[in-house]
Amino acid sequence: HPSVLSGDVAENFPGYSQCLTPATTSSSSTRSSSSTRSSSSTRSSSTSSTRSSSTSSTRSSSTSTSRASSSSTRTTVSSSSTRSSTSSSASSSSTLSPLSDIAKAAGKQYFGVAVDTNELANATYKVNLDNSHLFGQITPGNKMKWDATEPSRNSFSFSAADAIVTWAQGGGKEIRGHTLVWHSQLPSWVTNGAFDNSTLVSILQNHVTNVVTHFKGQLKTWDVVNEIFNEDGTWRTSVFSTTIGEYFVDIAFRAAAAADPDVGLAANEGFKLLDQARIATYAIFISTVYSALEIG
Protein backbone atom coordinates (compact mmCIF):
# COMPACT_ATOMS: atom_id res chain seq x y z
CA HIS A 1 0.00 0.00 0.00
CA PRO A 2 1.55 3.23 -1.10
CA SER A 3 2.45 6.21 0.96
CA VAL A 4 3.42 9.47 -0.64
CA LEU A 5 5.37 12.22 1.02
CA SER A 6 7.87 14.98 0.46
CA GLY A 7 10.44 15.46 3.19
CA ASP A 8 9.84 19.18 3.52
CA VAL A 9 6.09 18.75 3.33
CA ALA A 10 6.29 16.25 6.17
CA GLU A 11 8.08 18.71 8.39
CA ASN A 12 5.96 21.71 7.53
CA PHE A 13 2.65 19.99 6.99
CA PRO A 14 2.50 17.26 9.67
CA GLY A 15 -0.97 16.10 8.73
CA TYR A 16 0.49 14.34 5.74
CA SER A 17 2.85 12.24 7.82
CA GLN A 18 0.03 9.72 8.13
CA CYS A 19 0.68 8.84 4.50
CA LEU A 20 4.14 7.51 5.25
CA THR A 21 5.34 4.31 6.83
CA PRO A 22 8.87 4.04 8.21
CA ALA A 23 11.57 2.44 6.12
CA THR A 24 12.81 -0.62 7.93
CA THR A 25 14.41 -2.83 5.33
CA SER A 26 17.46 -2.85 3.15
CA SER A 27 18.05 -1.50 -0.33
CA SER A 28 16.07 -4.04 -2.31
CA SER A 29 12.98 -4.03 -0.15
CA THR A 30 12.40 -0.53 1.10
CA ARG A 31 10.05 2.18 -0.14
CA SER A 32 9.43 5.73 0.98
CA SER A 33 10.00 9.41 0.10
CA SER A 34 8.21 12.11 -1.70
CA SER A 35 5.96 9.70 -3.40
CA THR A 36 6.44 6.31 -1.81
CA ARG A 37 4.60 3.06 -1.71
CA SER A 38 4.77 -0.15 0.27
CA SER A 39 4.58 -0.33 4.02
CA SER A 40 8.30 -0.42 4.58
CA SER A 41 9.75 1.47 1.70
CA THR A 42 11.38 4.65 0.56
CA ARG A 43 11.85 6.39 -2.77
CA SER A 44 13.76 9.68 -4.09
CA SER A 45 16.69 11.58 -6.58
CA SER A 46 19.65 13.57 -7.58
CA THR A 47 20.58 15.38 -10.70
CA SER A 48 23.88 16.13 -12.27
CA SER A 49 23.00 19.61 -13.30
CA THR A 50 20.62 20.34 -10.44
CA ARG A 51 20.56 19.32 -6.85
CA SER A 52 21.20 15.85 -5.69
CA SER A 53 18.32 14.05 -4.19
CA SER A 54 16.74 13.32 -1.00
CA THR A 55 13.97 11.16 -0.36
CA SER A 56 11.62 13.56 -1.71
CA SER A 57 13.33 16.79 -1.01
CA THR A 58 16.53 18.22 -2.37
CA ARG A 59 18.87 20.86 -1.16
CA SER A 60 21.69 22.43 -3.17
CA SER A 61 24.07 21.68 -0.38
CA SER A 62 27.17 19.68 -0.06
CA THR A 63 25.92 16.68 1.82
CA SER A 64 23.10 14.23 2.03
CA THR A 65 21.23 12.77 4.93
CA SER A 66 18.29 10.44 5.01
CA ARG A 67 15.85 10.09 7.88
CA ALA A 68 14.55 6.68 8.85
CA SER A 69 11.33 8.05 10.24
CA SER A 70 7.72 8.23 9.28
CA SER A 71 8.10 11.77 8.07
CA SER A 72 10.90 11.89 5.53
CA THR A 73 14.13 10.81 4.01
CA ARG A 74 16.48 13.47 2.87
CA THR A 75 19.50 13.37 0.63
CA THR A 76 21.26 16.43 -0.62
CA VAL A 77 24.67 16.16 -2.10
CA SER A 78 27.22 17.56 -4.42
CA SER A 79 30.76 16.81 -5.35
CA SER A 80 31.90 19.12 -2.59
CA SER A 81 30.41 16.78 0.00
CA THR A 82 33.52 14.68 -0.03
CA ARG A 83 35.49 17.77 0.98
CA SER A 84 38.35 16.58 -1.13
CA SER A 85 40.25 18.12 -3.99
CA THR A 86 42.91 17.03 -6.36
CA SER A 87 45.46 18.53 -4.04
CA SER A 88 44.27 16.72 -0.93
CA SER A 89 46.13 13.72 0.36
CA ALA A 90 44.94 10.17 -0.26
CA SER A 91 44.48 9.79 3.47
CA SER A 92 42.17 12.79 3.76
CA SER A 93 39.15 10.66 4.60
CA SER A 94 40.77 9.69 7.87
CA THR A 95 40.57 13.32 9.00
CA LEU A 96 36.87 13.68 8.22
CA SER A 97 34.09 12.92 10.65
CA PRO A 98 32.39 9.54 10.08
CA LEU A 99 29.24 11.29 8.85
CA SER A 100 27.31 8.15 7.91
CA ASP A 101 28.00 6.59 11.31
CA ILE A 102 26.93 9.82 13.00
CA ALA A 103 23.73 9.94 10.95
CA LYS A 104 22.82 6.36 11.82
CA ALA A 105 23.56 6.93 15.49
CA ALA A 106 21.12 9.85 15.35
CA GLY A 107 18.39 7.60 13.93
CA LYS A 108 18.85 8.44 10.26
CA GLN A 109 19.13 5.84 7.52
CA TYR A 110 22.36 7.05 5.98
CA PHE A 111 24.51 9.96 4.91
CA GLY A 112 24.99 9.87 1.15
CA VAL A 113 26.54 11.50 -1.88
CA ALA A 114 25.88 11.89 -5.60
CA VAL A 115 28.48 10.08 -7.71
CA ASP A 116 29.37 9.95 -11.38
CA THR A 117 31.98 7.99 -13.30
CA ASN A 118 34.41 10.93 -13.46
CA GLU A 119 34.52 11.06 -9.66
CA LEU A 120 35.17 7.34 -9.43
CA ALA A 121 38.07 7.83 -11.83
CA ASN A 122 39.66 10.40 -9.51
CA ALA A 123 41.83 8.36 -7.15
CA THR A 124 42.07 11.07 -4.49
CA TYR A 125 38.35 11.74 -4.53
CA LYS A 126 37.53 8.03 -4.54
CA VAL A 127 39.34 7.53 -1.22
CA ASN A 128 36.54 9.46 0.45
CA LEU A 129 33.81 7.84 -1.64
CA ASP A 130 35.02 4.38 -0.64
CA ASN A 131 34.83 5.23 3.05
CA SER A 132 31.57 3.63 4.20
CA HIS A 133 31.82 5.40 7.55
CA LEU A 134 31.68 8.69 5.65
CA PHE A 135 29.13 7.83 2.94
CA GLY A 136 26.66 4.98 3.35
CA GLN A 137 24.54 5.78 0.30
CA ILE A 138 25.13 6.93 -3.27
CA THR A 139 22.97 8.41 -6.02
CA PRO A 140 24.25 8.18 -9.62
CA GLY A 141 24.39 11.75 -10.88
CA ASN A 142 23.72 11.21 -14.60
CA LYS A 143 24.14 7.65 -15.76
CA MET A 144 20.59 6.52 -15.05
CA LYS A 145 18.90 9.44 -16.80
CA TRP A 146 17.00 8.99 -20.04
CA ASP A 147 19.72 10.26 -22.39
CA ALA A 148 22.18 7.78 -20.88
CA THR A 149 19.93 4.73 -20.64
CA GLU A 150 17.83 5.01 -23.83
CA PRO A 151 19.77 7.21 -26.26
CA SER A 152 17.75 5.95 -29.22
CA ARG A 153 14.25 4.55 -29.21
CA ASN A 154 14.02 1.12 -27.60
CA SER A 155 17.82 0.81 -27.58
CA PHE A 156 19.02 0.67 -23.99
CA SER A 157 22.49 1.17 -22.56
CA PHE A 158 23.31 0.39 -18.93
CA SER A 159 27.06 -0.18 -18.82
CA ALA A 160 27.97 3.15 -17.20
CA ALA A 161 25.20 2.90 -14.60
CA ASP A 162 26.05 -0.75 -13.95
CA ALA A 163 29.65 0.21 -13.16
CA ILE A 164 28.48 2.65 -10.46
CA VAL A 165 26.05 0.11 -9.01
CA THR A 166 28.71 -2.62 -8.93
CA TRP A 167 31.14 -0.31 -7.14
CA ALA A 168 28.50 0.75 -4.60
CA GLN A 169 27.43 -2.81 -3.89
CA GLY A 170 31.05 -3.81 -3.36
CA GLY A 171 31.30 -1.22 -0.60
CA GLY A 172 27.98 -2.15 0.99
CA LYS A 173 26.38 1.18 0.10
CA GLU A 174 22.68 1.76 -0.45
CA ILE A 175 21.75 3.06 -3.91
CA ARG A 176 19.11 5.54 -5.02
CA GLY A 177 18.12 5.44 -8.67
CA HIS A 178 17.99 8.82 -10.39
CA THR A 179 15.90 9.51 -12.42
CA LEU A 180 13.27 7.89 -14.66
CA VAL A 181 11.32 10.93 -15.92
CA TRP A 182 12.69 14.46 -16.07
CA HIS A 183 12.11 17.41 -18.38
CA SER A 184 15.86 17.75 -18.93
CA GLN A 185 18.59 15.47 -20.32
CA LEU A 186 16.20 13.83 -22.73
CA PRO A 187 17.48 12.54 -26.06
CA SER A 188 16.31 14.52 -29.08
CA TRP A 189 14.21 11.63 -30.33
CA VAL A 190 11.96 12.15 -27.30
CA THR A 191 11.81 15.95 -27.25
CA ASN A 192 11.57 16.40 -31.02
CA GLY A 193 9.61 13.30 -31.92
CA ALA A 194 6.27 15.12 -32.16
CA PHE A 195 4.56 12.01 -30.78
CA ASP A 196 0.83 11.96 -30.15
CA ASN A 197 -0.59 11.18 -26.73
CA SER A 198 -0.94 7.42 -27.07
CA THR A 199 2.49 6.98 -28.63
CA LEU A 200 4.28 9.01 -25.97
CA VAL A 201 2.40 7.15 -23.23
CA SER A 202 3.68 3.89 -24.70
CA ILE A 203 7.23 5.27 -24.93
CA LEU A 204 7.08 6.44 -21.31
CA GLN A 205 5.79 3.11 -20.04
CA ASN A 206 8.38 1.20 -22.05
CA HIS A 207 11.26 3.33 -20.77
CA VAL A 208 10.29 3.12 -17.11
CA THR A 209 9.57 -0.61 -17.32
CA ASN A 210 12.88 -1.47 -18.98
CA VAL A 211 15.07 0.67 -16.72
CA VAL A 212 13.42 -0.39 -13.46
CA THR A 213 13.43 -4.03 -14.51
CA HIS A 214 17.14 -3.88 -15.32
CA PHE A 215 18.00 -2.69 -11.79
CA LYS A 216 15.32 -4.72 -10.00
CA GLY A 217 16.43 -5.83 -6.56
CA GLN A 218 19.55 -3.66 -6.55
CA LEU A 219 18.26 -0.24 -5.47
CA LYS A 220 16.73 1.13 -2.31
CA THR A 221 14.66 3.83 -4.01
CA TRP A 222 13.85 5.24 -7.45
CA ASP A 223 13.29 8.91 -8.18
CA VAL A 224 10.43 8.21 -10.54
CA VAL A 225 9.82 11.82 -11.51
CA ASN A 226 12.10 14.79 -11.00
CA GLU A 227 11.33 18.51 -10.68
CA ILE A 228 7.85 18.41 -12.15
CA PHE A 229 6.99 21.79 -10.61
CA ASN A 230 8.31 25.28 -11.27
CA GLU A 231 9.69 27.37 -8.42
CA ASP A 232 6.29 29.05 -7.97
CA GLY A 233 4.61 25.69 -7.46
CA THR A 234 2.95 25.52 -10.89
CA TRP A 235 3.39 22.53 -13.18
CA ARG A 236 6.55 22.67 -15.25
CA THR A 237 6.13 22.58 -19.03
CA SER A 238 7.73 19.50 -20.58
CA VAL A 239 7.14 17.20 -23.51
CA PHE A 240 5.31 14.90 -21.10
CA SER A 241 3.04 17.47 -19.46
CA THR A 242 2.29 19.09 -22.81
CA THR A 243 1.46 15.89 -24.69
CA ILE A 244 0.08 13.64 -21.95
CA GLY A 245 -0.93 16.11 -19.24
CA GLU A 246 -0.37 15.72 -15.51
CA TYR A 247 -1.39 12.08 -15.81
CA PHE A 248 2.16 11.25 -16.99
CA VAL A 249 3.18 11.16 -13.31
CA ASP A 250 0.59 8.49 -12.52
CA ILE A 251 1.66 6.48 -15.60
CA ALA A 252 5.31 6.58 -14.56
CA PHE A 253 4.62 5.51 -10.97
CA ARG A 254 2.36 2.66 -12.05
CA ALA A 255 4.94 1.37 -14.51
CA ALA A 256 7.73 1.53 -11.91
CA ALA A 257 5.60 -0.20 -9.28
CA ALA A 258 4.74 -3.00 -11.68
CA ALA A 259 8.37 -3.49 -12.73
CA ASP A 260 9.75 -3.72 -9.17
CA PRO A 261 7.14 -4.05 -6.40
CA ASP A 262 9.80 -3.90 -3.68
CA VAL A 263 11.76 -0.76 -4.53
CA GLY A 264 10.88 2.59 -2.97
CA LEU A 265 9.30 5.12 -5.32
CA ALA A 266 9.87 8.85 -4.92
CA ALA A 267 9.08 12.17 -6.56
CA ASN A 268 12.10 14.45 -6.23
CA GLU A 269 11.74 18.21 -6.09
CA GLY A 270 14.21 21.05 -5.99
CA PHE A 271 12.40 24.02 -4.52
CA LYS A 272 14.91 26.64 -3.43
CA LEU A 273 12.32 28.04 -1.04
CA LEU A 274 9.45 26.20 0.58
CA ASP A 275 6.54 28.45 1.46
CA GLN A 276 2.89 27.69 2.14
CA ALA A 277 1.96 27.89 -1.55
CA ARG A 278 4.52 25.26 -2.49
CA ILE A 279 3.53 23.10 0.47
CA ALA A 280 -0.10 23.26 -0.66
CA THR A 281 0.86 22.35 -4.23
CA TYR A 282 2.87 19.37 -3.13
CA ALA A 283 0.22 18.28 -0.65
CA ILE A 284 -2.29 18.07 -3.51
CA PHE A 285 0.21 16.15 -5.61
CA ILE A 286 0.92 13.72 -2.77
CA SER A 287 -2.76 13.13 -2.15
CA THR A 288 -3.41 12.54 -5.86
CA VAL A 289 -0.61 10.03 -6.38
CA TYR A 290 -1.33 8.28 -3.09
CA SER A 291 -4.98 7.82 -4.04
CA ALA A 292 -4.11 6.63 -7.55
CA LEU A 293 -1.64 4.02 -6.35
CA GLU A 294 -3.83 2.90 -3.47
CA ILE A 295 -6.77 2.30 -5.80
CA GLY A 296 -4.61 0.77 -8.52
mmCIF file with all atom_site columns, N, CA, C and O in Angstrom, residues 31 43 130 255 266:
data_model
loop_
_atom_site.group_PDB
_atom_site.id
_atom_site.type_symbol
_atom_site.label_atom_id
_atom_site.label_alt_id
_atom_site.label_comp_id
_atom_site.label_asym_id
_atom_site.label_entity_id
_atom_site.label_seq_id
_atom_site.pdbx_PDB_ins_code
_atom_site.Cartn_x
_atom_site.Cartn_y
_atom_site.Cartn_z
_atom_site.occupancy
_atom_site.B_iso_or_equiv
_atom_site.pdbx_formal_charge
_atom_site.auth_seq_id
_atom_site.auth_comp_id
_atom_site.auth_asym_id
_atom_site.auth_atom_id
_atom_site.pdbx_PDB_model_num
ATOM 1  N N  . ARG A 1 31  ? 10.677 1.130  0.626   1.00 0.00 ? 31  ARG A N  1
ATOM 2  C CA . ARG A 1 31  ? 10.054 2.181  -0.145  1.00 0.00 ? 31  ARG A CA 1
ATOM 3  C C  . ARG A 1 31  ? 9.669  3.323  0.745   1.00 0.00 ? 31  ARG A C  1
ATOM 4  O O  . ARG A 1 31  ? 9.072  3.141  1.755   1.00 0.00 ? 31  ARG A O  1
ATOM 5  N N  . ARG A 1 43  ? 11.437 6.073  -1.424  1.00 0.00 ? 43  ARG A N  1
ATOM 6  C CA . ARG A 1 43  ? 11.846 6.390  -2.774  1.00 0.00 ? 43  ARG A CA 1
ATOM 7  C C  . ARG A 1 43  ? 12.322 7.830  -2.924  1.00 0.00 ? 43  ARG A C  1
ATOM 8  O O  . ARG A 1 43  ? 11.712 8.703  -2.428  1.00 0.00 ? 43  ARG A O  1
ATOM 9  N N  . ASP A 1 130 ? 34.939 5.777  -1.087  1.00 0.00 ? 130 ASP A N  1
ATOM 10 C CA . ASP A 1 130 ? 35.022 4.385  -0.644  1.00 0.00 ? 130 ASP A CA 1
ATOM 11 C C  . ASP A 1 130 ? 34.791 4.225  0.853   1.00 0.00 ? 130 ASP A C  1
ATOM 12 O O  . ASP A 1 130 ? 34.503 3.121  1.316   1.00 0.00 ? 130 ASP A O  1
ATOM 13 N N  . ALA A 1 255 ? 4.006  2.209  -13.769 1.00 0.00 ? 255 ALA A N  1
ATOM 14 C CA . ALA A 1 255 ? 4.945  1.366  -14.514 1.00 0.00 ? 255 ALA A CA 1
ATOM 15 C C  . ALA A 1 255 ? 6.102  0.935  -13.626 1.00 0.00 ? 255 ALA A C  1
ATOM 16 O O  . ALA A 1 255 ? 6.546  -0.221 -13.658 1.00 0.00 ? 255 ALA A O  1
ATOM 17 N N  . ALA A 1 266 ? 9.861  7.479  -5.426  1.00 0.00 ? 266 ALA A N  1
ATOM 18 C CA . ALA A 1 266 ? 9.868  8.850  -4.920  1.00 0.00 ? 266 ALA A CA 1
ATOM 19 C C  . ALA A 1 266 ? 9.655  9.858  -6.039  1.00 0.00 ? 266 ALA A C  1
ATOM 20 O O  . ALA A 1 266 ? 9.964  9.601  -7.197  1.00 0.00 ? 266 ALA A O  1
#
